[in-house]
Structure formats: C-alpha cells, structure tokens
PDB file of C-alpha atoms and ligand atoms in Angstrom:
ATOM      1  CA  UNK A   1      34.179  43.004 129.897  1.00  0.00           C
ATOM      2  CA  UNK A   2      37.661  43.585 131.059  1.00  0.00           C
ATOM      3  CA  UNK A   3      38.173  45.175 134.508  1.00  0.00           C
ATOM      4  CA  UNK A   4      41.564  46.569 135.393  1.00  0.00           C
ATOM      5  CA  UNK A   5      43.642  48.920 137.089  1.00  0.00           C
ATOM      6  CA  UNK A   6      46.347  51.437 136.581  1.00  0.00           C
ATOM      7  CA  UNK A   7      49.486  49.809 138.319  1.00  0.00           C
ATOM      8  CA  UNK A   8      53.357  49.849 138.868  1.00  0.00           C
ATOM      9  CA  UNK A   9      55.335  49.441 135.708  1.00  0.00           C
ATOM     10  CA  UNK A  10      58.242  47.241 137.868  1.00  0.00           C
ATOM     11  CA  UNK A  11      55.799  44.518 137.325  1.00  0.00           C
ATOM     12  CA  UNK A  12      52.607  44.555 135.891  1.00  0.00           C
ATOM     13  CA  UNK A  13      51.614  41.193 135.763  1.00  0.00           C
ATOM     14  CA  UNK A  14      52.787  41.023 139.479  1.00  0.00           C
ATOM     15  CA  UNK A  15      50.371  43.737 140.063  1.00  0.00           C
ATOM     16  CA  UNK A  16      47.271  42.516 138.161  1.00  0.00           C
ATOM     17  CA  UNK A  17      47.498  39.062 140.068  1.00  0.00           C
ATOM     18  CA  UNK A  18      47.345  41.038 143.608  1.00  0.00           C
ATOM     19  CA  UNK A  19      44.500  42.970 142.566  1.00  0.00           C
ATOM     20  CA  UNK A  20      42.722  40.430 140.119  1.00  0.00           C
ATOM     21  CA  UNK A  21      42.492  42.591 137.341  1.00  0.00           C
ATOM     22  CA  UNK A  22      42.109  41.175 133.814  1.00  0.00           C
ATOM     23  CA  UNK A  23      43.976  44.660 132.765  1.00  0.00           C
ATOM     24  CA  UNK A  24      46.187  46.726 133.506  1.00  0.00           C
ATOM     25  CA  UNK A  25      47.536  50.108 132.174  1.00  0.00           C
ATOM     26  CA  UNK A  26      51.365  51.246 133.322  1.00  0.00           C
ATOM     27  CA  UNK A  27      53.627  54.234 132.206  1.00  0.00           C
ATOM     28  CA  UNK A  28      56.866  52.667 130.371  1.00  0.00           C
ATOM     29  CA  UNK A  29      58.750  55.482 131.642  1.00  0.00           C
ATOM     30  CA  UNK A  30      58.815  58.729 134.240  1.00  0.00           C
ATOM     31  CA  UNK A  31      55.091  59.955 133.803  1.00  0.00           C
ATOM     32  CA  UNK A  32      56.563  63.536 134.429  1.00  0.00           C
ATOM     33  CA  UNK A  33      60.002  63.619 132.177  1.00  0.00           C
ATOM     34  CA  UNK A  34      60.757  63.265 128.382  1.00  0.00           C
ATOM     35  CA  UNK A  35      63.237  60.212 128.580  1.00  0.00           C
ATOM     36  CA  UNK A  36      62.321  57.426 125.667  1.00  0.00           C
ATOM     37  CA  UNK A  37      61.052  54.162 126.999  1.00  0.00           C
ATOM     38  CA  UNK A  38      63.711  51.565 127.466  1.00  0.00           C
ATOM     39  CA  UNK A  39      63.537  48.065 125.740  1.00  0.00           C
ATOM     40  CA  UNK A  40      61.563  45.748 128.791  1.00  0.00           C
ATOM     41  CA  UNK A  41      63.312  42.875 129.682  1.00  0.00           C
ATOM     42  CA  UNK A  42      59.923  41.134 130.401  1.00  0.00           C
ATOM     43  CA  UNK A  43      58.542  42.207 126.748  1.00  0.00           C
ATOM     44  CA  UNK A  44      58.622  38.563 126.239  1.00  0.00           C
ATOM     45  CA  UNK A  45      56.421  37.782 129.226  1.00  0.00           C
ATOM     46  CA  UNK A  46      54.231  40.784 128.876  1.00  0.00           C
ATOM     47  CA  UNK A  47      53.497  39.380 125.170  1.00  0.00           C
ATOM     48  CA  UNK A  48      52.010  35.987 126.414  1.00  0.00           C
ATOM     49  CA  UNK A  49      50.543  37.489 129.059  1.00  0.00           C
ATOM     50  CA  UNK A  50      46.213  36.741 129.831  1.00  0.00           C
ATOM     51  CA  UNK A  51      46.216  40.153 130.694  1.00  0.00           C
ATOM     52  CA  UNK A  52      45.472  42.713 128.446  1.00  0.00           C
ATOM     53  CA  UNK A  53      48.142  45.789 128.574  1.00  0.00           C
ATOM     54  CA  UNK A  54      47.784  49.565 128.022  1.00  0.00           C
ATOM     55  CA  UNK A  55      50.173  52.151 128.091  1.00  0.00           C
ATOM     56  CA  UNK A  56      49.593  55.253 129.374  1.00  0.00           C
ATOM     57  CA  UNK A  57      52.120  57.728 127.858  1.00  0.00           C
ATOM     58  CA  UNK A  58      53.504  60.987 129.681  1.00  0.00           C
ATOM     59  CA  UNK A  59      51.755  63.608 131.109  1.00  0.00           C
ATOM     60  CA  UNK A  60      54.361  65.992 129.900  1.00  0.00           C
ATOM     61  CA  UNK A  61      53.033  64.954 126.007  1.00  0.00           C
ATOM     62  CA  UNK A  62      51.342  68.204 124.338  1.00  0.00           C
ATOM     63  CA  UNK A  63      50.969  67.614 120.963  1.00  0.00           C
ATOM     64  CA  UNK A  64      48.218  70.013 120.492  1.00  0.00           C
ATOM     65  CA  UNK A  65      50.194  73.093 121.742  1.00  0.00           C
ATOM     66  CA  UNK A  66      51.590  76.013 119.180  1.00  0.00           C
ATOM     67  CA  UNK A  67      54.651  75.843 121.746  1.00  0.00           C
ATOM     68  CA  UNK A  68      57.443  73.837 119.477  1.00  0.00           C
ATOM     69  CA  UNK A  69      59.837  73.235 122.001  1.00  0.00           C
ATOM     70  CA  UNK A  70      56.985  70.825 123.651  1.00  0.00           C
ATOM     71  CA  UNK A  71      55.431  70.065 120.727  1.00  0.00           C
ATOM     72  CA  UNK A  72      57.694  68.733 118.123  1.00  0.00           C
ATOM     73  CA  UNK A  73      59.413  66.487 121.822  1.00  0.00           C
ATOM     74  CA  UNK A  74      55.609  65.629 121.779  1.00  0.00           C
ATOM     75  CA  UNK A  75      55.629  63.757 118.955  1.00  0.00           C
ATOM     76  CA  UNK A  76      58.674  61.652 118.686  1.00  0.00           C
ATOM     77  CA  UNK A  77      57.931  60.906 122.422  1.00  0.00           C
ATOM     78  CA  UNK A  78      54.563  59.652 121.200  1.00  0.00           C
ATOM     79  CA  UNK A  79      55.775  57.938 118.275  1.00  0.00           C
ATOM     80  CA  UNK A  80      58.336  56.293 120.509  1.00  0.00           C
ATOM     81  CA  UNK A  81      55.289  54.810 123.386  1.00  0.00           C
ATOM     82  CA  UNK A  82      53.829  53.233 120.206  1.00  0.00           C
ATOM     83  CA  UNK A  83      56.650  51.238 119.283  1.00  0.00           C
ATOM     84  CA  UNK A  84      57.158  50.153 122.983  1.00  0.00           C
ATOM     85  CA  UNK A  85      53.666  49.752 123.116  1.00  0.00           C
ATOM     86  CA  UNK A  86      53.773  47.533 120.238  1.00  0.00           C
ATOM     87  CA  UNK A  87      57.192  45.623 121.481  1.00  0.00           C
ATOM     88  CA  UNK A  88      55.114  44.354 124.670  1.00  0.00           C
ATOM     89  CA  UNK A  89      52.087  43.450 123.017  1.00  0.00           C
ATOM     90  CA  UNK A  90      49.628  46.284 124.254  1.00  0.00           C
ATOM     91  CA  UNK A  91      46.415  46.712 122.901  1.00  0.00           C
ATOM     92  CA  UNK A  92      46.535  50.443 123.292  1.00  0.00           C
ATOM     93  CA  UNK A  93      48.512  54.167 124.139  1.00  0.00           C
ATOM     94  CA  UNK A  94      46.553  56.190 126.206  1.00  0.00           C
ATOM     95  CA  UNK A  95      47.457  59.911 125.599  1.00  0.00           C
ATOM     96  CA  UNK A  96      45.637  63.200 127.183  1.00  0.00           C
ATOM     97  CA  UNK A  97      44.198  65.290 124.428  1.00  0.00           C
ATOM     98  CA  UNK A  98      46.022  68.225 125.661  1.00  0.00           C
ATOM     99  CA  UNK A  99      45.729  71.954 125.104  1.00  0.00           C
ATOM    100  CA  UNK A 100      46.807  75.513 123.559  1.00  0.00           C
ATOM    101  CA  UNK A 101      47.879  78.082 125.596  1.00  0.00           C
ATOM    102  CA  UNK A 102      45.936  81.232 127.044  1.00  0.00           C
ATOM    103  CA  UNK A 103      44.907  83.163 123.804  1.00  0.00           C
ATOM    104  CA  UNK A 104      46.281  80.810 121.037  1.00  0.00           C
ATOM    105  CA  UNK A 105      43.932  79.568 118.323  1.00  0.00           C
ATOM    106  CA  UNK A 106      42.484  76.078 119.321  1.00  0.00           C
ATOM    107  CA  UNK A 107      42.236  75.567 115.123  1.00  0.00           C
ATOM    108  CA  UNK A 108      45.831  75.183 115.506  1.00  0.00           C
ATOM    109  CA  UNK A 109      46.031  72.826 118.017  1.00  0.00           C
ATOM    110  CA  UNK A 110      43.695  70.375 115.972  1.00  0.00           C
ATOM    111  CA  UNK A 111      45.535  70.773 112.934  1.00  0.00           C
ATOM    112  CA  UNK A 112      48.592  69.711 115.068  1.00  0.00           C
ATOM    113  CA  UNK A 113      46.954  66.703 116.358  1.00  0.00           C
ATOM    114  CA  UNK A 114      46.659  65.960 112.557  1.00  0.00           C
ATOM    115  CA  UNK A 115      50.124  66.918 111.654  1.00  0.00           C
ATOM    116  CA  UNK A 116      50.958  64.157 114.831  1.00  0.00           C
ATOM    117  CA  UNK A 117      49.994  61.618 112.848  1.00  0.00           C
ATOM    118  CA  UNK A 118      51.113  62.762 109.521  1.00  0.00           C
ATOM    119  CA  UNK A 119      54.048  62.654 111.392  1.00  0.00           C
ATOM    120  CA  UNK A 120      53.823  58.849 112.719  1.00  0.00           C
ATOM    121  CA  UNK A 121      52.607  57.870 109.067  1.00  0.00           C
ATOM    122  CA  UNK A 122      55.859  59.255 107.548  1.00  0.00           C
ATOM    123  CA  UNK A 123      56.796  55.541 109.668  1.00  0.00           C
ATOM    124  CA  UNK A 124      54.232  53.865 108.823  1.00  0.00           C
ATOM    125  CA  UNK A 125      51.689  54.867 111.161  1.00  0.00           C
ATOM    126  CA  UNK A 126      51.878  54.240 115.115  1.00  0.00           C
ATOM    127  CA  UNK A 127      52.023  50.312 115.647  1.00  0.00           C
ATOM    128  CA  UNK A 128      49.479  50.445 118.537  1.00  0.00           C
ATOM    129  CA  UNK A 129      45.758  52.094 118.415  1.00  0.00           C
ATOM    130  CA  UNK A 130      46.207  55.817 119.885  1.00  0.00           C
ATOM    131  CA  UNK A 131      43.321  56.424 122.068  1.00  0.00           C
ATOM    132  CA  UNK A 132      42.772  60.293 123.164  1.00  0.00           C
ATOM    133  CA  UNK A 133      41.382  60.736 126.376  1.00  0.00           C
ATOM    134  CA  UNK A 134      39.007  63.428 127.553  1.00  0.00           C
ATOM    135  CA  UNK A 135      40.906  65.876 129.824  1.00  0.00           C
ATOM    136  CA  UNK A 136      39.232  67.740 133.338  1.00  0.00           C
ATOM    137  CA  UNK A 137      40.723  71.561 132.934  1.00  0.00           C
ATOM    138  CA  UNK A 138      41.970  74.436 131.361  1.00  0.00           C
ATOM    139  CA  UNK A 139      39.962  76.332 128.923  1.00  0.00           C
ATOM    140  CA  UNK A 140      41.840  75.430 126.115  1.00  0.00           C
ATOM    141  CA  UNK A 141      41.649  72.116 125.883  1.00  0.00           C
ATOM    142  CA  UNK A 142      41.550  69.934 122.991  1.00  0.00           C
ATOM    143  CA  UNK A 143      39.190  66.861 124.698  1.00  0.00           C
ATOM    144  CA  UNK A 144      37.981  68.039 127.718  1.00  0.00           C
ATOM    145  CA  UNK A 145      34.136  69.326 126.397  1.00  0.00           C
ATOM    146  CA  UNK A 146      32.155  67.666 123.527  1.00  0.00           C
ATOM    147  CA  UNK A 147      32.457  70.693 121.211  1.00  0.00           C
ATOM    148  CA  UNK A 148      36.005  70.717 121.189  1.00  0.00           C
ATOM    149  CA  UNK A 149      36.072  66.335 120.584  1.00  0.00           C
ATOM    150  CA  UNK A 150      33.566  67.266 118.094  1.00  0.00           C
ATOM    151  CA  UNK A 151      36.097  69.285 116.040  1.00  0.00           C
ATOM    152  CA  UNK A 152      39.309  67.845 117.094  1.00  0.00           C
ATOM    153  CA  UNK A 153      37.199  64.266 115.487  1.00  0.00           C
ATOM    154  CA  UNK A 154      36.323  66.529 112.227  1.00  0.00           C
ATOM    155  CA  UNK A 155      40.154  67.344 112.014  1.00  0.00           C
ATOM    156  CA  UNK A 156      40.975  63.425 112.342  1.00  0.00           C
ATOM    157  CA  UNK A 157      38.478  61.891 110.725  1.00  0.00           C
ATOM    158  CA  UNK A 158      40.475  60.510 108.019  1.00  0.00           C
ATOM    159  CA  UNK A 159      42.817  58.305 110.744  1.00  0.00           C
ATOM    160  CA  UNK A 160      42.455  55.571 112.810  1.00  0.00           C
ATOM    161  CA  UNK A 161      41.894  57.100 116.164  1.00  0.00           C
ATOM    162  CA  UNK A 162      40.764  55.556 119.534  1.00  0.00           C
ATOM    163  CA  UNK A 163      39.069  57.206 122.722  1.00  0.00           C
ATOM    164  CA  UNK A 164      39.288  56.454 126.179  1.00  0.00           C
ATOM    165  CA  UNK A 165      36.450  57.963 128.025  1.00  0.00           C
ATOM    166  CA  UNK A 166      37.123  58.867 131.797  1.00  0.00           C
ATOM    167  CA  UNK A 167      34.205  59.457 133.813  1.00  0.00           C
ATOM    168  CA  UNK A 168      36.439  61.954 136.601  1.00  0.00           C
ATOM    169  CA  UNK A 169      37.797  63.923 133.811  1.00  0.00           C
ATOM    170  CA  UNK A 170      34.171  64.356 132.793  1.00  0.00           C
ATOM    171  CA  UNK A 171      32.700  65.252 135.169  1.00  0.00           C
ATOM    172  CA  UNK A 172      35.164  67.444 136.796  1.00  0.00           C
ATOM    173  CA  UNK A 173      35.316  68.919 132.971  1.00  0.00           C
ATOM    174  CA  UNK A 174      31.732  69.782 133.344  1.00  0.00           C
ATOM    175  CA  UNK A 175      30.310  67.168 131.042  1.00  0.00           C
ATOM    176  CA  UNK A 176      26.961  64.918 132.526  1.00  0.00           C
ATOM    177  CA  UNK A 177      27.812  61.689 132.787  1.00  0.00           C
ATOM    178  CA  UNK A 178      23.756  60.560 132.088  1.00  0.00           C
ATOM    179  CA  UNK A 179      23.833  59.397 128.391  1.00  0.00           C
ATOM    180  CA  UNK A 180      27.107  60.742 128.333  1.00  0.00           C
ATOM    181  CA  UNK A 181      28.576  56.933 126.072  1.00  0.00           C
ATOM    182  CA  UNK A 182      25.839  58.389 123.661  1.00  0.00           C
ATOM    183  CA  UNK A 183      26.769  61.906 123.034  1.00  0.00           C
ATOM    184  CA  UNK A 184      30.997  60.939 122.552  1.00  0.00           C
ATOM    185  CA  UNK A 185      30.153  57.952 120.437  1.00  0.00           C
ATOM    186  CA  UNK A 186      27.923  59.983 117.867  1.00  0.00           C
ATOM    187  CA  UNK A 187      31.029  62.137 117.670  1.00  0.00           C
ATOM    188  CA  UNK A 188      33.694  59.423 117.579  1.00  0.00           C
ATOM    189  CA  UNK A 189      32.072  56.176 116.642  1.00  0.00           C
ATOM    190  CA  UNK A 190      33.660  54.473 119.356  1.00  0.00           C
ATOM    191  CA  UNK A 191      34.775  54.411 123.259  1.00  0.00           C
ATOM    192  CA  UNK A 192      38.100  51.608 123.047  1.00  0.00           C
ATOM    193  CA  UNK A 193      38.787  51.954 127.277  1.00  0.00           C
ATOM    194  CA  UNK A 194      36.713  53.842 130.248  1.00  0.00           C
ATOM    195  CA  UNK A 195      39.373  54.914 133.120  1.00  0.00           C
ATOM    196  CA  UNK A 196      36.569  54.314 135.506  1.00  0.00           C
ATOM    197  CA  UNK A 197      37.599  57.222 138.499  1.00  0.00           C
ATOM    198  CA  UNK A 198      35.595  59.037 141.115  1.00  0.00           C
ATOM    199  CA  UNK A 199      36.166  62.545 141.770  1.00  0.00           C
ATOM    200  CA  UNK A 200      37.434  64.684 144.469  1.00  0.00           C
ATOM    201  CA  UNK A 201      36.379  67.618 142.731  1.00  0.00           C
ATOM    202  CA  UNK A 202      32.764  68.686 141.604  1.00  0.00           C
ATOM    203  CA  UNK A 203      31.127  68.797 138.465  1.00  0.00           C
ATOM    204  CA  UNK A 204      32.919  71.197 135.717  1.00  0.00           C
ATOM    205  CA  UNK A 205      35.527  72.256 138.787  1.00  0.00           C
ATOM    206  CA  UNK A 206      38.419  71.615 136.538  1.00  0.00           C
ATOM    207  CA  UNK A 207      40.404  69.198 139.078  1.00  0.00           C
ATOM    208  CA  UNK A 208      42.442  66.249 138.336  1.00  0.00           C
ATOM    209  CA  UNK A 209      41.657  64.275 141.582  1.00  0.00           C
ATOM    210  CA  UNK A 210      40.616  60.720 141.435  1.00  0.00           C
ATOM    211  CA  UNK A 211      38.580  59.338 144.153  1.00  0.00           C
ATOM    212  CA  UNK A 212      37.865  55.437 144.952  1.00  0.00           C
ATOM    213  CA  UNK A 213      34.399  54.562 142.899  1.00  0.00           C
ATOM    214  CA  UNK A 214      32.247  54.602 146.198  1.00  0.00           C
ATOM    215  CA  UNK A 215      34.118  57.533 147.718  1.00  0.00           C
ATOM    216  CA  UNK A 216      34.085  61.339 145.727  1.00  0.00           C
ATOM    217  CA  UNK A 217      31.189  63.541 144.770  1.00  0.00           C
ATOM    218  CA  UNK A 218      29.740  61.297 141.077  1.00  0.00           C
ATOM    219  CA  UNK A 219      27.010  58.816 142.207  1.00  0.00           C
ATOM    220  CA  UNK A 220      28.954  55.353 141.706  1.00  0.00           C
ATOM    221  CA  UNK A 221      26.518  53.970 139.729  1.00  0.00           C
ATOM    222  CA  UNK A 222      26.428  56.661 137.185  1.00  0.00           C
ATOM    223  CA  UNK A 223      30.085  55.371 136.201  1.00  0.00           C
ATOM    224  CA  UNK A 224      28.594  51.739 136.206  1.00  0.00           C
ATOM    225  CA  UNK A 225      25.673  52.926 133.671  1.00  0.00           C
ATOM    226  CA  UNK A 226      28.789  54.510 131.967  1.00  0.00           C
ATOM    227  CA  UNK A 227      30.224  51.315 131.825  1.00  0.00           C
ATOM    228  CA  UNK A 228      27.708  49.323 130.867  1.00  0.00           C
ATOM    229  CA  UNK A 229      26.760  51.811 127.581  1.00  0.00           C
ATOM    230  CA  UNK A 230      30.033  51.645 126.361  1.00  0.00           C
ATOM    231  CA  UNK A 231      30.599  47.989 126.248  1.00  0.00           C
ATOM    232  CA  UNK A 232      34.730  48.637 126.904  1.00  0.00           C
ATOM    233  CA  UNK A 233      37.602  47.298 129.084  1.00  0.00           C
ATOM    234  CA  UNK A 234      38.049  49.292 132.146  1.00  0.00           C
ATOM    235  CA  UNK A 235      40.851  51.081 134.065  1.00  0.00           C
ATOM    236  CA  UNK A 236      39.999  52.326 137.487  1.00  0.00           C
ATOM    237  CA  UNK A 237      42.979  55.033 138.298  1.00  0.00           C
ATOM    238  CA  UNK A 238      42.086  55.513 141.762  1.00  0.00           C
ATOM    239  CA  UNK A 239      43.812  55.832 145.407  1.00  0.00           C
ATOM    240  CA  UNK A 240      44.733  53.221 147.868  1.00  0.00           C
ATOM    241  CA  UNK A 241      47.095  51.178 146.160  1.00  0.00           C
ATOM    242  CA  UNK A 242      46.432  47.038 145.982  1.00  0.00           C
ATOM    243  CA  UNK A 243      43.554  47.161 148.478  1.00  0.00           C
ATOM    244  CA  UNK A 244      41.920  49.996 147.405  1.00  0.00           C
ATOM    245  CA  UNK A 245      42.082  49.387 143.539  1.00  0.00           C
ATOM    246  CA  UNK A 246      40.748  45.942 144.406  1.00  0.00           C
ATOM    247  CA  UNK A 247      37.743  46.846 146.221  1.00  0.00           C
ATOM    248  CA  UNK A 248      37.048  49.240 143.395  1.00  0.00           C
ATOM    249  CA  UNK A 249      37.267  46.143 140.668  1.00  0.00           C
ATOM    250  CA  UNK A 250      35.230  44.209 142.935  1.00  0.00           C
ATOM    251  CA  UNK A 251      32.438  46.952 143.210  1.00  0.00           C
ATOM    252  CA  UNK A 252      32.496  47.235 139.587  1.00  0.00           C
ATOM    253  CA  UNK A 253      32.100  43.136 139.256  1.00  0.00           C
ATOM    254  CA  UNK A 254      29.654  42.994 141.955  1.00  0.00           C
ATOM    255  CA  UNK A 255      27.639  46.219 140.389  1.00  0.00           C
ATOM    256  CA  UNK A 256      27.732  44.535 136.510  1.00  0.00           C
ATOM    257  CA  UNK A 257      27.169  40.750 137.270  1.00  0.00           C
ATOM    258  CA  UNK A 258      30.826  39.861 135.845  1.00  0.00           C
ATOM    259  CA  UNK A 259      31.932  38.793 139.260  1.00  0.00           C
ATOM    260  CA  UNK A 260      33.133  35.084 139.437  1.00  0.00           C
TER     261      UNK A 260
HETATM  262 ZN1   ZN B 301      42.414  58.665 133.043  1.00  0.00          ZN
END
C-alpha cells in the first residue's frame, strides 16, 4: 500500500523524497483560477519516476452545475488535467464531485456529469482514470452523502469512473466512517485513492478543514480501519508542511505494519 502526500507542484519528486512518500498528488496549475496546465519541463522525469503521481485538478471545476458559464469552462478544463495528467505519467485526476445551486434540480447535475464525459469521449475519452471525490458541504452536492453517489453512480454507470474516498470530507459531510469502505464500494465497485485527512470540523458540520491524522475531532484509527478496508494508495492532505505530512505517513506506517 502506497502512502503519500499532497505536495508542491515546483517539484514533486523533491517533495516526496523529504517526506518519504511513495506518492504524491500536486495541482498542475493555480488550484483557484481557470488557466490550462502548461507542458512540464520535468514530464520526462516525472514519467520514470518510483513514485506514483496524482493530479488533483481545480477547485474552481463544477461540472455538475446548471450554471454554463462554469460549467461548459468545467469541462475543457477537465479534459485538459487529463491530457497533462497523461503527459507526466499519472495514475489518476482527482476532481470534487461538485454541486447545483440553491433550488436547481440535482437530476441535472448528474446528467451533466454524464454529458462531461460524453464530452471527453467525443476525444477519445480522458487519457487518465477520473476519480470523483466525496465532497464535505453544501446541500446540493453531487458526492458528498451516499444517496446522492448512489445516483450520480446510476447516471455513470456505463463509464469508466474512479473514486477517491476522503475520510474529512466524510465525516465533516455527515457520513460514519465505521464500515464506511463497505457502503461506497457496494455503490461504486471500487475506492482507486483515500485522501487520508483529520478534521477540524465535527461530524456532518459541512467544513473543509483538514487536521493532522492524530490531531482533529475523527478517532485516528477510524481512518486507519478506513484504510485498511479499502486496500488503496493514500494521500494525507493535511497541515504542517514537510514535518507535519511526514509524521502523518509515519503514523499511518507505524499504525498498518508497512513501516520499513
Ligand atoms: Zn481530498
């Protein structure tokens, strides 16, 4: 089992070494803006590389919402993470579920995650698995509760979808993370990458605040027994830059008997 961190995109590999991570997951471009990834002058590298890479795409990415000024952007900007994706030799794109707005028809926002990859298989499909990961707020969200992965899966079923399962988002969402692995994977089949986070903010508080694994308000070894049922590579996205992400890998080595 992989165990990795979310780090830097100057240089990953740099990044991985200082923390020993066998992973690591970067953005390719400004987390918060709509520019396309550049071409990496280290694609080359980054290809040969031990370490196994994910890309995490934008936060601004909404390809669920009825808005088309952020949708239809959505998509291309998706599309266009998969080919970098693919260019550096990642073994995944990490994308938020997202959401409708405030009195819009969730229907609507599954059938646009569908017509996202109608979209990408007008290309030939994206390059790089997809996986959708489970989101902590709003009330219209398209992965942040079972029922709503349960029929955003129905509305995919037909394409080759991944998930990446993160245990703050859960919780904070307001989903139990005891037998949690088993309740998503009857619904999608599969968990591809945990973002192993603790949580500032309580169970089903809606916040987006990651907390070091021994440090937030989730019992750290639920997220091991998280870990351990769903048999995936792991992300930790929390606080505290090299030291703090390292101590958190370590923990999770120590906690599952991978440690060397
Ligand atoms: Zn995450």
């Amino acid at each position: 089992m992989r165990i990795g961190a979310h780090v830097d995109q100057a240089d990953p590999l740099a990044e991985a070494a200082a923390r020993s991570a066998e992973a690591v997951q970067f953005f390719l471009a400004d987390p918060q803006g709509w520019k396309a990834p550049k071409a990496r002058e280290d694609a080359d590298r980054l290809r040969a590389a031990e370490v196994d890479l994910y890309v995490h795409a934008p936060y601004v990415i909404n390809v669920a919402t009825l808005n088309n000024r952020i949708r239809i952007p959505s998509r291309k900007l998706l599309l266009g993470h998969a080919n970098a994706a693919a260019e550096i030799g990642a073994k995944g794109l990490i994308v938020h579920g997202g959401h409708v707005n405030a009195g819009d028809d969730l229907a609507k926002g599954f059938d646009n995650w569908r017509k996202t990859f109608a979209y990408a298989a007008e290309s030939g499909g994206f390059p790089v698995p997809v996986l959708i990961e489970n989101t902590a707020g709003g009330e219209n969200a398209c992965a942040r509760r079972l029922d709503a992965l349960a029929r955003l899966w129905d509305v995919l079923g037909d394409h080759e979808v991944g998930f990446c399962l993160d245990t703050c988002h859960a919780h904070a969402g307001g989903e139990e993370l005891l037998d949690l692995v088993d309740r998503v994977k009857a619904i999608t089949g599969r968990i591809d990458l945990v973002h192993a986070n603790n949580s500032k903010g309580g169970f089903n508080s809606g916040q987006d605040r990651h907390d070091n694994l021994t440090g937030g308000t989730i019992d750290p070894e639920l997220v091991v027994a998280v870990i351990r049922a769903a048999g995936a590579p792991v992300i930790v996205e929390t606080p505290g830059g090299v030291s703090g992400q390292a101590a958190d890998i370590a923990f999770l080595h120590d906690r599952l008997g991978t440690g060397v």
